[in-house]
Structures are given as C-alpha cells and as structure tokens.
Amino acid sequence: MINFTVGPVQSCDEIREIGGNQVPYFRTPEFSEVMKENEQLMLKFMKAPGNARAVFLTGSGTAAMEAAVINTLTEKDKALVVNGGSFGQRFVDLLELHHIPYTEVKPESGKGVQAWQLEPFEKQGYTAFLVNIHETSTGVLHDYRLIGDYCRRNNLFLIIDAISSFLADELSMSECHADVVLTGSQKALACPPGVSILALSERAVERIKDIPTKCMYLDLKDALKNAERGQTPFTPAVGVLLQINARLRQLERDGGEATEKERIHAVAQYFRKRIKGLPFEIVSESLSNAVTPLHPTTASAYDIFMVLKDEYGIWVCPNGGALKDSVFRVGHIGALTFADYDKLLNALKDMQRRGLI
Amino acid sequence: MINFTVGPVQSCDEIREIGGNQVPYFRTPEFSEVMKENEQLMLKFMKAPGNARAVFLTGSGTAAMEAAVINTLTEKDKALVVNGGSFGQRFVDLLELHHIPYTEVKPESGKGVQAWQLEPFEKQGYTAFLVNIHETSTGVLHDYRLIGDYCRRNNLFLIIDAISSFLADELSMSECHADVVLTGSQKALACPPGVSILALSERAVERIKDIPTKCMYLDLKDALKNAERGQTPFTPAVGVLLQINARLRQLERDGGEATEKERIHAVAQYFRKRIKGLPFEIVSESLSNAVTPLHPTTASAYDIFMVLKDEYGIWVCPNGGALKDSVFRVGHIGALTFADYDKLLNALKDMQRRGLI
C-alpha cells in the first residue's frame, strides 16, 4: 500500500526499522539523555523562544489539545477560538467541557481567518486565543503572523494546534509569540502514532504552575517536573520516543525544518500541477503544504477512497461527517516520493478511463 | 541487553517484527475487524462475563486507572481502596483529585489484604472497591477470590488494576464479579508500551452511560460508542494495536491464558529456586508469577541495578522512592527463557565473587 493520508503517514526505512527493535527499559540515564535531546530539538524546530520547554505525552493530538486547555486556561479566562472544521470544533468542545468562557470565530468556507473577522473582539476583555493553524479536516491554513500580531496587540495567551502543520508549513513560535504549540508523532514527524508534543513558552509554564490539576494523566506540572530529568511521570511509548529521536537527528543532519518544509512543498506542488484535467476541485483557497483537499465533481469522495484502497493499493484520506461524500484529501507529509505521486495520478487517470470518476 | 524489568518487557520475534512495518491507515473496515477481534480475545482471556465490553486507550496504565475512576465513580460513591505501595497510592491520589470519598485499607508489609482487615467496613455504606491485584512496586499479589466474595456480599462496584497480573496470575473477571479490569500493552501482553485496556462489565457500561464526561481524552462513553464499529475516537497507537492483535492470536493458538500463566510460573519458579545462596531476601509473602522482589542484604539495590546494566548488559527493575536502595525486582513476564535466567544468575554469582554483593 502507498499511504497518502494525513496520518499515520509513511516512515522512512531508518525510522521504520527502529520499530522492529526490542523496546529498552527507560528509567535509565541513557533514556533521559534521549528525552533531553528530544526536548531541545523540538524547541529548535518550533523556533521556540528562550526558556521555553517541551513535554511529550503518550496519547493522540487530542490529548495534547485537552492538556493545553486544562493546564493553561481557567474559568476566569475569556477565549477566542477559530472554528473552521472538525478540529476547531474539538477546541470548542474542550472549552465547553471545561467551563472556559469562549467566543467562536468562524472563517468563511475554504478561507483562512481574516483581520476584519477579529476586529470586533479587540478590547473586549479576551485573554486567550486558540487556533488549529492548519485545520486538517478542510485543508485550510491560517496566517500565523496575522494571528500572532493580533494576540500580541491584545495580550492574548496564544494556543496553536500545529498537529499537521509542524515541519510542513512555515511557523515560528517566537515570531508569533505563541504560548503553546502542539503537534503529534504521526504527521510530518513521520513516526508511528502514540505521542503528542507540547512546546510551552515561559508564560505558559508560569500559568501551568498556578492552575490546579484537573487530570492526573494530562497534568503538565508533573510532566514538566519529570522532564527536568529527562523522564515522564508514567510509562511512555518508549519505542515511538526513540523513533522521534532518530527522526529529529535526521532532520538536524539534513538541514532542519526549512529543508523538510521545502521537500514537502515540492511534492505538494508536483501533485497539484498534475491534477488539472481530473474532475476535482481544490476546496481550500489557503493551502497548507501538508495536504490537498479535493472535491470530486463526478463521483462520491468516499467511493474514490474505497476503490483506490481495494483496487489500486493506495490510501488517500477520506473525510468524515458532512464532508464524507464531497471531499477527500491527498497528503504530502511522510516519506513520499514523486514516483509515489505518479502512481496515484496514474490510478486516478485509470479510474477516469473506466468511467468511475 | 536482556530485559528482566516489569515493563516494557521483551517481545517475541513475531511481535517485534510487526513493529518494523509501516503503520497502516486505520479508518478502514480492515482495521475495524482487527479491533473487534482484539476486544473479543481480551474479554475471553479476562474470563469476562457475557455482555462485557473492552476498550483500548492510547496511554499508560495510569490513563486506564484514571479513566476507570472518572467514568465509573462519582462524588456520591464511597470507596474502599487497598493501598499497599506506589500503585495503591496512585488510586488514592486519583480518588482524592476527583473528589470521590474513600477509605484506605493498608495491608501489612509483604502481605496480601486479609479478611479481618476488610470486616470493619461491612455494612458501612461503601459502594466501590479498588485494588491493584498485584501491587507491582512491592510484588504483593492479593487474593482476588477473597476480594470478589467481599464485594459481592457488600454489593461493591469492583475495579481491579491487573496491569502486571493479567496473563501472569490466575484471574477470572466472572468469578470475582469484577466490574472493571484493566491492563497495559507492555506487561505480560509483551507488546511495546502505548496502549492500556479496560474490560467493563454490563454494570460498568451502565454506570459509564450515566456519569457526565470529565475528560474528553479519557471518556469511555465515546470509546465504547466508537468500539461498536471497531474504531477509537482519536488516532490510536495503531502499530501497537496490530501487535496486540498478533499476540492475542498467538496466545489463542498456543492454548490461551492458562498456558501463558504456566510458562511464566515455570520461569519464576526456576529463578526463585536458584537464588538460594545469593545474599537476597524475597520481600513478599504473597508472590505474583510476574516478578520477584528482592532485598539485597549486602549492597544497595540501586547499585546492583546499575552494575548489571553497565557491566553485564542486563536490566533488572529498580524501585523508586523509599525502596530505591533496599529493593530491586526481577521480572518474569515477556519473552524470557531459562537460558536468560542462567545468564542473570551467572552475573549475580560473578558479582558475589567480586565482592560487589
């Protein structure tokens, strides 16, 4: 199978092979060194400010989203949240569940949030801002500089979900003064799923210290304290953390996050140029390098997903909910080559010949 | 390295090699089938009653402990909790954090909980009972039949942490009328860490339906709903779940949990018989097959752990906290052979010759 989904994505051979090793015991100085390096390299590639920290949770991206909400916000906050799809809705649901007052900002379909949409909320007592910088469900990338400037001007605590955007799109935690940036192991980090990562500004660390623990498993106070010695409070997904280490070292060796972003950009552009002539419309006007969201004009998106899987050995990424039949997505993160895209394009052209699309 | 810790433990080659494969996309009918089989086989090996369900969380055993507490208990409950070590204390901390009234039962050092210790709490309005059936930190196994009878007589909702006991010791969810039994991927299941599993009685499922969600990530309502179609609410550790599937099928093929328990029992007995003459005291009077807790009478337990690691390529399991220097543990779960124990015994004898113990 060739995997063009947005996660889990394909790992390169070096990372994949580590998964075949025995998982070592981890309450050791050796594993602590690995974890300290993981923290430093994550912060480097996030372009985090001085004194920032990073912690690793064993859990999905949602675990990191919930950890961010419950460890850095309280009922005394007043949050603005960009809700442009399933993952924006997840932030809304988390704010609702944890009784944090909020107002939703809904971008127009296929578009990033605009300055005029934020203006009405200036000087209205807001304290925090939450955004999925790339709303993975719709393939819309928001402007992190626009949001960063707005938050700085209004002194808002900024939480950025960069789950599918980290390493794929330009993002600088320092430049946009973000307080929390989170991502997962199975997106452009291209490791197996099981670990999510939060980078935390000094201001975030201070907030975390002051807010009472709501959930032991997602407690960032405990995670930060253990991370000082390169450990985690509970048994982590040790194997995935070793794969993350190898991958971060590989990125460092190969030119860092800028090189990886260029590589992902190149395969995304290659694919987007070659789908002209196929009965698809790109449904986002503000594309991330991570994914191309496509609306098929002649067939059901879910049917296309199933035929590609069952007859061509190819996974593209189906959408759920209301978009199930109208949108599917082609990912550009993970170990994918131009030759892989040629195979996908040939499969789609073959489906066109067969009258399936 | 040979790994005699209590987790992560060694995997057999078949399971290890699956870790070297690409992780597949999982929102597919194929992965749903795997998950449905995982649920059925887990319930079978737990000896769960009819209508029981099992869910898989991406997280450590603590994630499952906290999920059990917040999804099945409320402030209206009154819990008895056995606190015989670090993991008993963790249940206490969870009850405290989530405002669930409780009373601690503290077994004597090295002993399982006794009937006379429970008697004073009969007919006192208790509604729930929590126990780490094998307190991994001290190597004390409690009597699940004694506890089960007590809970049945008093109509207590019974939560059993069987993290390090599942597949290693005799345990029948049906026989002791347990409502929740939880375990993890990295103990006797002998897969990499990253997944914990909860088996839930019909009564537990009913409770879960009625209790408001406290944590989205650990919400069992959502997990149960998704499990009906063989899925999880959020991206799980897909790779580990595939390894669990292969391991459960392997157990089924090889005679089920009884055969595995016998195998673990045999290596435990082999080791225990051969340490006579070494300066160690077994500190538990109620041993699990999973681990042998040892107090070295002539040296620091932590020093022994470090020398075995650095000079003999062997991991035993150090203890933390107050027991750091006085107790280390030798595990018997995972893919370990008699020959592996011979190597450990030879290393210990060599340390004795060198005057290190």
XYZ file of C-alpha atoms in Angstrom:
714
model
C 0.000 0.000 0.000
C 1.077 3.603 -0.625
C -0.184 5.898 2.115
C -1.273 9.436 1.126
C -3.349 10.036 4.252
C -2.567 12.760 6.789
C -1.651 10.262 9.479
C -0.373 7.805 10.355
C 1.946 8.553 7.420
C 4.807 6.580 5.893
C 8.076 6.461 7.809
C 11.471 6.275 6.106
C 13.364 2.987 6.425
C 15.657 4.238 9.201
C 12.717 5.121 11.450
C 10.655 2.104 10.487
C 13.478 -0.292 11.332
C 13.824 1.113 14.868
C 10.237 -0.052 15.393
C 11.449 -3.602 14.866
C 13.891 -3.446 17.789
C 13.180 -4.526 21.347
C 11.911 -1.597 23.423
C 14.512 -0.815 26.107
C 13.929 -0.182 29.786
C 13.574 3.566 30.203
C 14.176 4.590 33.832
C 17.841 4.961 32.934
C 20.308 7.819 32.409
C 20.573 6.683 28.762
C 16.885 7.229 28.044
C 16.933 10.526 29.953
C 19.616 11.776 27.544
C 17.432 10.817 24.573
C 14.492 12.712 26.058
C 16.535 15.818 26.811
C 17.742 15.856 23.224
C 14.162 15.356 22.011
C 13.101 18.408 24.004
C 15.936 20.584 22.701
C 15.470 19.613 19.050
C 11.685 20.015 19.188
C 12.114 23.527 20.596
C 14.700 24.328 17.943
C 12.447 23.227 15.077
C 9.456 25.020 16.625
C 11.685 28.168 16.726
C 10.718 28.497 20.368
C 11.833 31.451 22.475
C 14.463 31.160 25.228
C 13.313 29.388 28.391
C 10.601 27.524 26.506
C 10.040 23.888 27.443
C 8.670 20.881 25.586
C 6.866 17.862 27.005
C 5.897 14.564 25.418
C 2.565 12.901 26.204
C 1.675 9.346 25.317
C -1.595 9.997 23.548
C -3.114 11.437 20.393
C -3.145 15.083 19.326
C -6.441 15.443 21.185
C -4.650 14.537 24.434
C -2.303 17.470 23.807
C -5.205 19.794 22.890
C -7.009 18.885 26.115
C -3.798 19.152 28.158
C -3.279 22.668 26.748
C -6.819 23.732 27.598
C -6.991 22.343 31.149
C -3.440 23.243 32.190
C -3.241 26.806 30.876
C -6.826 28.146 30.933
C -9.384 28.554 33.727
C -12.973 29.662 34.145
C -11.642 33.204 34.588
C -10.330 33.289 31.021
C -12.272 34.507 28.028
C -11.141 32.780 24.875
C -11.466 33.444 21.171
C -11.430 30.194 19.198
C -11.239 29.773 15.434
C -13.730 27.096 14.429
C -13.211 26.170 10.794
C -13.865 22.430 10.869
C -13.720 19.233 12.946
C -10.606 20.204 14.854
C -11.775 23.763 15.537
C -14.978 22.180 16.823
C -12.857 19.933 19.065
C -11.292 23.006 20.693
C -14.811 24.420 21.163
C -15.983 21.149 22.736
C -12.988 21.145 25.088
C -13.638 24.747 26.180
C -17.290 23.891 26.734
C -16.500 20.705 28.710
C -14.053 22.530 30.957
C -16.274 25.580 31.524
C -13.962 28.086 29.912
C -15.881 31.082 28.500
C -15.311 31.457 24.751
C -16.455 33.049 21.544
C -16.179 31.273 18.207
C -14.742 32.910 15.109
C -15.931 31.093 12.005
C -13.836 31.649 8.891
C -15.578 31.535 5.525
C -15.545 28.162 3.775
C -12.139 27.431 2.258
C -10.578 30.616 3.614
C -8.221 31.487 6.433
C -9.393 33.783 9.209
C -9.285 37.464 8.159
C -8.308 40.596 10.103
C -11.829 42.045 9.781
C -13.243 38.958 11.494
C -11.070 39.538 14.544
C -11.512 43.316 14.814
C -14.860 43.231 16.654
C -13.194 41.368 19.536
C -10.426 43.902 20.220
C -10.524 45.388 23.729
C -13.453 43.230 24.767
C -11.728 41.552 27.704
C -10.484 38.458 25.873
C -7.490 36.709 27.445
C -6.742 33.753 25.180
C -6.812 32.670 21.536
C -6.985 29.099 20.218
C -6.450 28.083 16.615
C -5.728 24.956 14.585
C -3.215 26.738 12.398
C -3.914 24.156 9.694
C -7.500 22.936 10.015
C -6.662 19.429 8.797
C -10.265 18.456 8.089
C -10.735 21.142 5.424
C -7.129 21.795 4.421
C -7.224 25.492 5.325
C -4.035 27.119 6.612
C -4.416 30.242 8.753
C -1.970 33.165 8.754
C 0.132 32.730 11.899
C 1.631 36.199 11.568
C -1.797 37.862 11.400
C -2.933 35.897 14.452
C 0.315 36.469 16.319
C 0.161 40.237 15.768
C -3.452 40.334 16.890
C -2.693 38.342 20.048
C 0.344 40.441 20.885
C -1.600 43.709 20.419
C -4.366 42.383 22.693
C -2.093 40.494 25.095
C -3.843 37.184 24.397
C -2.423 33.844 25.526
C -1.980 32.034 22.202
C -2.508 28.268 21.818
C -1.661 26.900 18.380
C -2.550 23.374 17.316
C 0.098 22.723 14.652
C -0.531 18.977 14.567
C -0.485 18.624 10.798
C 1.417 21.848 10.066
C 4.642 21.427 12.060
C 7.541 20.793 9.610
C 5.169 21.197 6.649
C 4.440 24.941 6.765
C 6.350 27.983 7.894
C 5.760 28.537 11.603
C 7.836 30.318 14.217
C 6.732 30.145 17.818
C 8.968 33.117 18.668
C 7.828 35.282 15.800
C 4.139 34.925 16.621
C 4.698 34.913 20.397
C 2.743 31.690 20.762
C 2.498 30.304 24.282
C 1.615 26.717 23.402
C 2.334 24.936 20.117
C 1.351 21.313 19.859
C 1.903 18.512 17.380
C 1.861 14.727 17.060
C 4.292 11.951 16.194
C 2.357 10.647 13.196
C 2.165 13.754 10.994
C 5.222 15.361 9.334
C 7.406 13.898 12.103
C 6.588 10.692 10.225
C 6.831 8.338 13.192
C 4.132 5.912 14.354
C 1.179 7.408 16.266
C 1.142 7.352 20.072
C 2.945 10.521 21.154
C 1.919 14.173 21.144
C 4.197 17.072 21.962
C 3.590 20.484 23.531
C 6.072 23.351 23.315
C 5.439 25.830 26.129
C 6.579 29.456 26.472
C 7.884 30.762 29.791
C 4.478 32.428 30.272
C 2.760 29.073 29.671
C 4.991 27.355 32.222
C 4.091 30.057 34.761
C 0.375 29.605 34.090
C 0.684 25.840 34.454
C 2.309 26.219 37.871
C -0.631 28.272 39.150
C -3.556 26.230 37.820
C -4.854 23.318 39.940
C -4.533 19.864 38.368
C -7.719 18.621 36.706
C -6.482 15.344 35.225
C -3.535 13.325 36.548
C -2.737 11.735 33.214
C -2.696 15.062 31.359
C -1.074 17.061 34.174
C 1.644 19.257 32.665
C 3.059 20.290 36.065
C 4.064 16.695 36.643
C 5.245 16.278 33.042
C 7.441 19.400 33.286
C 8.906 18.328 36.616
C 9.783 14.863 35.295
C 11.153 16.308 32.043
C 13.793 18.188 34.040
C 15.488 14.826 34.489
C 14.545 13.557 31.017
C 11.723 11.363 32.261
C 7.913 11.119 32.144
C 5.539 10.575 35.082
C 4.142 7.350 33.599
C 5.444 4.657 31.230
C 5.563 6.416 27.856
C 5.516 4.967 24.340
C 9.283 4.422 24.644
C 9.642 2.959 21.155
C 7.981 5.938 19.462
C 10.101 8.354 21.520
C 13.250 6.610 20.242
C 11.916 6.893 16.693
C 11.205 10.594 17.266
C 14.795 10.995 18.457
C 16.216 9.386 15.324
C 13.919 11.471 13.157
C 14.824 14.763 14.861
C 18.525 13.931 14.481
C 17.912 13.095 10.843
C 16.200 16.457 10.293
C 19.061 18.226 12.071
C 21.593 16.434 9.859
C 19.669 17.193 6.668
C 19.200 20.941 7.149
C 16.475 21.297 9.747
C 12.837 22.173 9.421
C 13.353 24.545 6.479
C 14.681 21.737 4.266
C 11.844 19.408 5.243
C 9.287 22.137 4.553
C 10.787 22.672 1.086
C 10.675 18.942 0.378
C 7.003 18.691 1.374
C 6.207 21.858 -0.578
C 7.839 20.348 -3.666
C 5.800 17.112 -3.632
C 2.610 19.077 -2.922
C 3.276 21.365 -5.898
C 4.150 18.382 -8.110
C 0.787 16.763 -7.339
C -1.275 19.950 -7.604
C 0.149 20.812 -11.021
C -0.666 17.376 -12.408
C -4.298 17.005 -11.323
C -5.517 19.553 -13.869
C -7.717 17.562 -16.265
C -9.066 15.338 -13.489
C -12.620 16.057 -12.257
C -11.529 17.544 -8.939
C -11.781 20.997 -7.402
C -9.342 22.111 -4.718
C -11.662 23.315 -1.946
C -9.195 25.456 0.007
C -8.029 28.925 -1.030
C -5.371 28.868 1.685
C -3.463 25.645 1.266
C -1.059 24.029 3.694
C 1.813 22.086 2.179
C 0.603 19.109 4.215
C -2.498 18.198 2.229
C -4.605 18.896 -0.851
C -8.362 18.745 -0.121
C -10.283 17.721 -3.237
C -13.960 17.853 -4.169
C -14.699 15.305 -6.901
C -17.293 16.727 -9.283
C -18.362 13.403 -10.840
C -18.301 10.803 -8.040
C -18.545 10.239 -4.305
C -15.345 11.085 -2.435
C -15.778 8.065 -0.172
C -16.243 5.750 -3.164
C -12.983 7.054 -4.617
C -11.227 6.328 -1.299
C -12.596 2.750 -1.299
C -11.728 1.997 -4.949
C -8.193 3.349 -4.560
C -7.753 1.212 -1.429
C -9.260 -2.010 -2.758
C -8.217 -1.928 -6.413
C -5.027 0.131 -6.554
C -3.338 -0.432 -3.177
C -3.458 3.271 -2.368
C -4.784 5.058 0.703
C -5.980 8.626 0.304
C -7.620 10.307 3.274
C -11.415 10.196 3.474
C -13.367 12.910 5.271
C -15.915 12.160 7.957
C -19.279 13.673 8.841
C -20.965 16.065 6.420
C -17.991 16.063 4.030
C -17.806 12.253 3.660
C -19.113 12.120 0.105
C -17.958 15.520 -1.083
C -14.296 15.788 -0.046
C -11.237 13.541 0.149
C -7.699 14.590 0.880
C -4.297 13.745 -0.534
C -1.482 14.147 1.968
C 2.061 15.282 1.276
C 3.687 14.520 4.637
C 5.701 11.409 5.413
C 8.170 9.504 3.264
C 6.570 10.086 -0.149
C 8.354 10.491 -3.480
C 7.471 11.995 -6.852
C 7.238 8.389 -8.110
C 4.573 7.656 -5.483
C 2.523 10.576 -6.823
C 2.941 9.298 -10.384
C 1.350 6.033 -9.232
C -1.551 7.888 -7.622
C -2.051 10.066 -10.712
C -1.978 7.003 -12.967
C -4.556 5.282 -10.758
C -6.833 8.314 -10.901
C -6.455 8.556 -14.694
C -7.269 4.860 -14.942
C -10.404 5.410 -12.845
C -11.328 8.231 -15.209
C -10.887 5.914 -18.216
C -13.084 3.327 -16.502
C -15.805 5.948 -16.004
C -15.531 5.727 -12.204
C -14.754 9.432 -11.867
C 20.680 -6.303 26.705
C 18.448 -8.852 28.433
C 15.403 -7.204 29.967
C 14.117 -8.565 33.302
C 12.136 -5.438 34.192
C 8.365 -5.428 34.624
C 7.831 -3.276 31.553
C 8.451 -2.565 28.829
C 9.338 -6.252 28.563
C 10.859 -8.296 25.742
C 8.648 -9.146 22.786
C 8.980 -12.355 20.816
C 10.333 -12.055 17.268
C 6.909 -12.272 15.625
C 5.610 -9.270 17.576
C 8.848 -7.314 17.361
C 8.988 -7.635 13.582
C 5.494 -6.153 13.174
C 6.925 -3.026 14.789
C 9.241 -2.704 11.803
C 6.371 -2.476 9.313
C 4.783 0.711 8.032
C 1.796 1.685 10.175
C -1.343 1.410 8.033
C -4.180 3.903 7.725
C -6.819 2.887 10.255
C -10.194 4.419 9.394
C -10.881 1.311 7.324
C -13.074 -1.782 7.582
C -9.855 -3.854 7.774
C -8.631 -2.138 10.946
C -12.127 -2.277 12.438
C -12.021 -6.066 12.097
C -8.691 -6.178 13.917
C -10.096 -4.091 16.762
C -13.242 -6.181 17.075
C -11.096 -9.294 17.348
C -8.882 -7.539 19.924
C -11.960 -6.797 22.020
C -13.273 -10.365 21.828
C -9.958 -12.022 22.643
C -9.203 -9.648 25.528
C -12.607 -10.433 27.041
C -12.009 -14.146 26.547
C -8.618 -14.091 28.300
C -10.010 -11.884 31.088
C -12.767 -14.516 31.504
C -15.253 -11.694 31.282
C -18.987 -12.241 31.749
C -21.483 -12.057 28.872
C -22.228 -8.546 27.597
C -18.898 -7.255 28.884
C -17.039 -4.828 26.653
C -13.391 -3.905 26.237
C -11.895 -0.600 25.135
C -8.358 0.343 24.175
C -6.863 3.686 25.212
C -3.665 5.131 23.823
C -1.886 5.841 27.088
C -0.173 4.213 30.047
C -1.797 2.085 32.736
C -2.370 5.278 34.711
C -4.567 6.560 31.884
C -6.728 3.445 32.309
C -6.750 3.808 36.120
C -7.891 7.419 35.820
C -10.436 6.544 33.119
C -11.885 3.878 35.443
C -12.140 6.309 38.346
C -13.686 9.259 36.492
C -16.037 7.254 34.268
C -17.492 4.837 36.819
C -17.358 6.658 40.182
C -18.830 9.950 41.382
C -18.818 12.116 44.489
C -21.822 10.093 45.683
C -19.734 6.908 45.922
C -17.849 5.762 48.991
C -14.834 3.687 48.047
C -12.563 1.249 49.824
C -9.090 1.280 48.306
C -6.225 -1.105 49.033
C -3.056 0.957 49.374
C -0.062 -1.349 49.532
C 2.511 0.632 47.558
C 3.094 3.172 44.754
C 0.208 1.986 42.633
C -2.243 1.750 45.534
C -1.179 5.296 46.363
C -1.921 6.256 42.754
C -5.524 5.050 43.124
C -5.739 7.067 46.373
C -4.380 10.161 44.595
C -6.903 9.729 41.790
C -9.823 9.403 44.221
C -8.580 12.483 46.068
C -8.133 14.519 42.869
C -11.606 13.640 41.643
C -13.341 14.222 44.990
C -14.524 10.658 45.476
C -14.908 9.784 49.180
C -12.692 6.859 50.145
C -11.129 4.876 52.972
C -7.711 3.287 52.663
C -7.023 -0.320 53.627
C -3.317 -0.801 54.246
C -2.098 -4.391 54.068
C 0.859 -5.379 56.243
C 4.264 -5.175 54.586
C 4.819 -8.076 52.178
C 1.319 -9.494 52.724
C -1.893 -9.547 50.752
C -5.007 -7.927 52.187
C -6.678 -10.179 54.814
C -10.355 -10.837 55.551
C -10.064 -9.335 59.067
C -8.827 -6.063 57.563
C -11.986 -5.756 55.467
C -14.504 -6.812 58.112
C -14.768 -3.429 59.857
C -16.068 -1.898 56.621
C -19.001 -4.267 56.092
C -22.398 -2.569 56.037
C -20.882 0.876 56.398
C -22.361 2.335 53.231
C -19.414 1.604 50.918
C -20.257 1.389 47.216
C -16.961 0.634 45.487
C -13.680 -1.223 45.948
C -10.382 -0.520 44.178
C -7.347 -2.761 44.222
C -4.104 -3.275 42.330
C -4.461 -7.041 42.377
C -0.689 -7.290 42.028
C 0.940 -4.265 43.665
C 3.822 -4.173 41.196
C 6.009 -1.887 43.322
C 6.281 -4.398 46.184
C 5.494 -7.652 44.372
C 2.481 -8.487 46.532
C -0.414 -10.374 44.954
C -3.828 -10.017 46.581
C -6.424 -12.781 46.723
C -8.968 -11.956 44.025
C -11.432 -14.551 45.307
C -11.402 -13.111 48.826
C -11.923 -9.612 47.439
C -14.542 -10.758 44.944
C -16.582 -12.526 47.650
C -16.370 -9.500 49.906
C -17.511 -7.158 47.127
C -20.346 -9.428 46.098
C -21.585 -9.765 49.687
C -21.488 -5.998 50.114
C -22.635 -5.151 46.588
C -19.483 -3.136 45.881
C -18.531 -1.967 42.398
C -15.152 -3.663 41.927
C -12.284 -2.057 39.993
C -9.215 -4.264 39.561
C -5.921 -2.952 38.246
C -4.414 -6.123 36.778
C -1.731 -4.242 34.844
C 1.146 -6.575 35.731
C -1.003 -9.589 36.684
C -3.061 -10.215 33.538
C -1.782 -13.420 31.855
C 0.734 -13.958 34.677
C -1.572 -14.920 37.562
C -4.898 -16.657 37.826
C -7.690 -14.118 37.462
C -11.283 -14.506 36.358
C -13.375 -11.404 35.923
C -16.560 -13.513 36.006
C -15.622 -15.484 39.081
C -14.881 -12.411 41.198
C -17.677 -10.341 39.621
C -15.283 -7.524 38.818
C -16.775 -4.539 37.036
C -13.588 -3.083 35.614
C -10.340 -4.950 34.965
C -7.508 -3.010 33.402
C -4.119 -3.840 31.962
C -1.431 -2.485 29.655
C 0.286 -3.496 26.433
C 3.819 -3.654 27.882
C 3.382 -6.193 30.677
C 2.618 -9.883 30.065
C 0.991 -8.936 26.767
C 4.625 -8.321 25.830
C 3.998 -5.629 23.242
C 5.555 -2.139 23.231
C 4.088 0.396 25.674
C 1.471 2.894 24.495
C -1.876 1.145 24.936
C -3.938 0.326 28.020
C -7.060 -1.789 28.035
C -10.208 -1.766 30.173
C -12.637 -4.681 30.345
C -16.044 -3.456 31.520
C -18.961 -5.430 32.956
C -22.524 -4.685 31.889
C -22.953 -2.839 35.190
C -19.851 -0.757 34.431
C -21.181 0.127 30.981
C -24.457 1.265 32.563
C -22.611 3.423 35.094
C -20.496 4.978 32.346
C -23.623 5.975 30.411
C -24.994 7.881 33.400
C -21.893 9.742 34.553
C -21.104 13.112 32.950
C -17.849 13.310 30.991
C -14.953 14.818 32.935
C -12.148 14.373 30.401
C -12.617 14.131 26.642
C -9.476 12.112 26.064
C -10.351 9.547 28.725
C -14.095 9.499 28.024
C -15.247 5.872 27.972
C -18.714 6.733 26.624
C -17.078 7.904 23.431
C -14.623 4.976 23.419
C -17.475 2.448 23.810
C -19.520 4.097 21.075
C -16.601 4.061 18.642
C -15.658 0.486 19.591
C -19.062 -0.692 18.333
C -17.686 -0.141 14.830
C -14.165 -1.259 15.756
C -12.775 2.258 15.949
C -11.422 4.764 18.506
C -12.440 8.416 18.933
C -8.898 9.675 18.271
C -5.871 8.380 16.369
C -4.679 5.416 18.446
C -1.251 3.776 18.601
C -2.204 1.752 15.515
C 1.086 -0.139 15.387
C 0.825 -1.351 18.978
C -2.802 -2.381 18.414
C -1.694 -4.536 15.475
C 0.997 -6.082 17.674
C -1.593 -6.757 20.382
C -3.730 -8.480 17.758
C -0.905 -10.765 16.669
C -0.059 -11.506 20.296
C -3.659 -12.334 21.249
C -3.936 -14.636 18.215
C -0.652 -16.264 19.229
C -1.968 -16.871 22.754
C -5.196 -18.294 21.343
C -3.214 -20.629 19.077
C -0.921 -21.756 21.905
C -3.557 -22.652 24.490
C -4.825 -19.359 25.845
C -4.064 -17.541 29.067
C -3.697 -20.748 31.121
C -0.712 -21.899 29.056
C 0.938 -18.487 29.258
C 0.389 -18.357 33.024
C 2.048 -21.792 33.359
C 5.009 -20.665 31.251
C 5.526 -17.525 33.368
C 5.077 -19.556 36.553
C 7.752 -22.002 35.382
C 10.418 -19.336 34.730
C 9.577 -17.610 38.026
C 9.999 -20.892 39.921
C 13.227 -21.673 38.054
C 14.728 -18.345 39.136
C 13.437 -18.453 42.712
C 14.866 -21.934 43.306
C 18.294 -20.899 42.084
C 18.831 -17.689 44.087
C 19.330 -19.581 47.346
C 22.934 -18.870 48.335
C 22.820 -15.335 46.990
C 22.521 -12.525 49.587
C 18.923 -11.683 48.768
C 15.670 -11.922 50.708
C 12.351 -12.228 48.896
C 10.305 -9.435 50.468
C 6.824 -10.642 49.526
C 4.959 -13.460 51.249
C 2.301 -13.415 48.528
C 4.139 -13.606 45.223
C 2.786 -12.964 41.769
C 4.268 -15.015 38.958
C 5.130 -11.707 37.283
C 8.013 -10.599 39.461
C 10.337 -11.498 42.336
C 11.025 -8.545 44.671
C 14.445 -8.880 46.295
C 16.083 -7.141 49.221
C 19.878 -7.412 48.925
C 21.369 -7.839 52.396
C 24.925 -6.800 51.478
C 24.644 -3.988 48.925
C 22.457 -1.180 47.600
C 19.668 -2.389 45.335
C 20.160 0.570 43.005
C 23.909 -0.112 42.740
C 23.134 -3.699 41.732
C 20.748 -2.394 39.031
C 23.475 -0.066 37.692
C 26.278 -2.670 37.700
C 24.087 -5.264 35.969
C 23.156 -2.661 33.346
C 26.609 -1.234 32.733
C 28.824 -4.298 33.149
C 26.657 -7.309 32.289
C 24.161 -5.988 29.724
C 21.219 -6.892 31.926
C 18.292 -4.780 33.076
C 16.598 -5.708 36.323
C 13.894 -3.421 37.678
C 14.926 -0.774 40.207
C 12.475 0.542 42.765
C 11.826 4.241 43.270
C 11.204 6.359 46.334
C 11.862 4.943 49.788
C 12.664 1.472 48.413
C 15.327 2.683 45.954
C 18.310 1.277 47.863
C 16.600 -1.625 49.602
C 14.622 -3.444 46.888
C 15.067 -4.384 43.241
C 12.825 -6.635 41.206
C 13.371 -9.421 38.695
C 10.535 -9.782 36.237
C 9.259 -12.994 34.690
C 6.921 -11.591 32.041
C 7.805 -11.129 28.384
C 9.819 -13.351 26.067
C 12.319 -14.757 28.608
C 13.858 -18.230 28.609
C 15.521 -20.431 31.217
C 18.809 -19.635 29.457
C 18.217 -15.910 30.058
C 17.866 -16.624 33.789
C 21.078 -18.665 33.739
C 22.850 -15.547 32.407
C 21.356 -13.397 35.154
C 22.258 -15.951 37.834
C 25.811 -16.197 36.496
C 26.134 -12.417 36.538
C 24.921 -12.270 40.141
C 27.324 -15.048 41.164
C 30.132 -13.176 39.442
C 29.208 -10.020 41.358
C 29.302 -12.088 44.536
C 32.801 -13.376 43.639
C 33.899 -9.796 43.005
C 32.632 -8.788 46.435
C 30.042 -6.420 44.957
C 27.182 -8.198 46.696
